[in-house]
Coordinates of C-alpha atoms in Angstrom, one line a residue:
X412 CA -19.8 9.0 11.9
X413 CA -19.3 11.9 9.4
X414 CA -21.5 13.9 11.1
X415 CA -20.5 13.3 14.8
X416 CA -17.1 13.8 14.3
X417 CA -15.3 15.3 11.1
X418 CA -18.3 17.7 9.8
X419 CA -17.1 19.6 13.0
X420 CA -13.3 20.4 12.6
X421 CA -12.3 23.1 10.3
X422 CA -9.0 20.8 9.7
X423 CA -8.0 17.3 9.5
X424 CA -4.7 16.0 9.2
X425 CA -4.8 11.9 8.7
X426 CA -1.1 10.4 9.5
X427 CA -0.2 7.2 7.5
X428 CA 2.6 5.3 6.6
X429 CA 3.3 3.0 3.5
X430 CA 1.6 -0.6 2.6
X431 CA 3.5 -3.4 4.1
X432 CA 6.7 -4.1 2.5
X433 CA 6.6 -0.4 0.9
X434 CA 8.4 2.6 2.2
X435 CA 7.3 5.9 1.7
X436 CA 9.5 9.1 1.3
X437 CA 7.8 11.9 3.5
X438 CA 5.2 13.4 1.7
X439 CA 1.7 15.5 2.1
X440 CA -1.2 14.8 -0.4
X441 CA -3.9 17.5 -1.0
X442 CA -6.2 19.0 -2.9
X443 CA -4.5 21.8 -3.2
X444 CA -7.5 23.2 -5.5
X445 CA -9.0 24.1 -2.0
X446 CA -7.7 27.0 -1.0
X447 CA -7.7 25.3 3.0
X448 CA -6.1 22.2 2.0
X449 CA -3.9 24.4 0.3
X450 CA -3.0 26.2 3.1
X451 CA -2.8 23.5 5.7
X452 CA -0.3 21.3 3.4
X453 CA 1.9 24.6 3.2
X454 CA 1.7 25.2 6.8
X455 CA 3.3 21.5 7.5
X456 CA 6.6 22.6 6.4
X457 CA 7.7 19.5 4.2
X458 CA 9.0 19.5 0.7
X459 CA 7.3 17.2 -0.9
X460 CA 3.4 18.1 -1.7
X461 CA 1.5 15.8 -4.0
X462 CA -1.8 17.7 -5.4
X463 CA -4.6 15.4 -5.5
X464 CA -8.0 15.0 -4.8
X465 CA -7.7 11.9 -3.3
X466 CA -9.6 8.7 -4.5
X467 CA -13.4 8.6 -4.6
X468 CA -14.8 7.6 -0.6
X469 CA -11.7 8.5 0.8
X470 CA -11.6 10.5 4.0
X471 CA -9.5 13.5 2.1
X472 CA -12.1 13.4 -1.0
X473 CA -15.4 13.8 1.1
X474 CA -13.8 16.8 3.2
X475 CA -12.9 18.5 0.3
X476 CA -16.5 18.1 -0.8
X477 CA -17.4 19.8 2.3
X478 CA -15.0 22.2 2.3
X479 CA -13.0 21.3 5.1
X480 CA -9.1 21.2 4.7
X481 CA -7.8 18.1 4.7
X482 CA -3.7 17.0 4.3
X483 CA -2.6 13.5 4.2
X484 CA 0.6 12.7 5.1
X485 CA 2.4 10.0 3.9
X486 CA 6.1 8.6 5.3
X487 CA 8.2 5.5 6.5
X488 CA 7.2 1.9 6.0
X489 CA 4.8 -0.3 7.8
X490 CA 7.3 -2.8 8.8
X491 CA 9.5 -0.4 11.2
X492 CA 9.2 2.7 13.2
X493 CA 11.6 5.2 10.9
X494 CA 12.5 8.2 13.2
X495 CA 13.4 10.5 10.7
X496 CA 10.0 10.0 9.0
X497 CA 8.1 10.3 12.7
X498 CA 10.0 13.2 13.9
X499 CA 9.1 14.9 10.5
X500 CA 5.2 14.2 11.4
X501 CA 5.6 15.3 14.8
X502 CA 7.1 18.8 13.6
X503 CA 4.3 19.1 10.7
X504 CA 1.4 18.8 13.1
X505 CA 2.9 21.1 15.5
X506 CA 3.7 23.8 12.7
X507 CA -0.1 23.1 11.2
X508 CA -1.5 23.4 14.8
X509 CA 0.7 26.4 15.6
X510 CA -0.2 28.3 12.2
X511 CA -4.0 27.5 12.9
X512 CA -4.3 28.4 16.8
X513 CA -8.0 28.6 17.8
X514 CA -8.7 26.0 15.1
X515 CA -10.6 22.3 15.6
X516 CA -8.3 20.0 14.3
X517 CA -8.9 15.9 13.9
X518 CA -5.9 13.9 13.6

């Protein structure tokens, strides 16, 4: 799966939102040790970036092992839809994807 479809994106930007019965405040979470994850998590436009590699197997952790820029970001609950927390998504991938024309993105 790696190789068929994130080897081949320069970035990749993997939306979640909390654990059920958690709530998350918007947040990005990057490496920001690579200078593309760096970059990308900049480019979002939010407030809040975490720096971290990311736990061992986890999607952000191998792509920074293969130097491809990858941003997690984090916001609302599981429970319910929280608007403010989509719309902020919706406005950091559009910034990311605006900053980084002519680049393959995975989402």
């Amino acid at each position: 799966m790696w190789k068929e479809i994130f080897q081949n994106s320069d970035h990749i930007l993997d939306l979640h939102t909390a654990a059920l019965g958690r709530s998350n405040m918007p947040q990005i979470r990057a490496n920001l040790a690579n200078p593309a994850s760096n970059r990308s998590a900049r480019s979002f436009g939010i407030e809040v970036i975490l720096d971290s590699e990311g736990p061992k197997g986890s999607l952000r952790r191998t792509a920074d092992d293969y130097g491809i820029s990858c941003i997690t970001y984090e916001g609302g609950g599981a429970d319910e839809a929280d608007p403010e927390s989509i719309q902020i998504a919706m406005y950091g991938v559009f910034e990311c994807t605006e900053k980084f024309e002519g680049h393959s993105w995975l989402f």
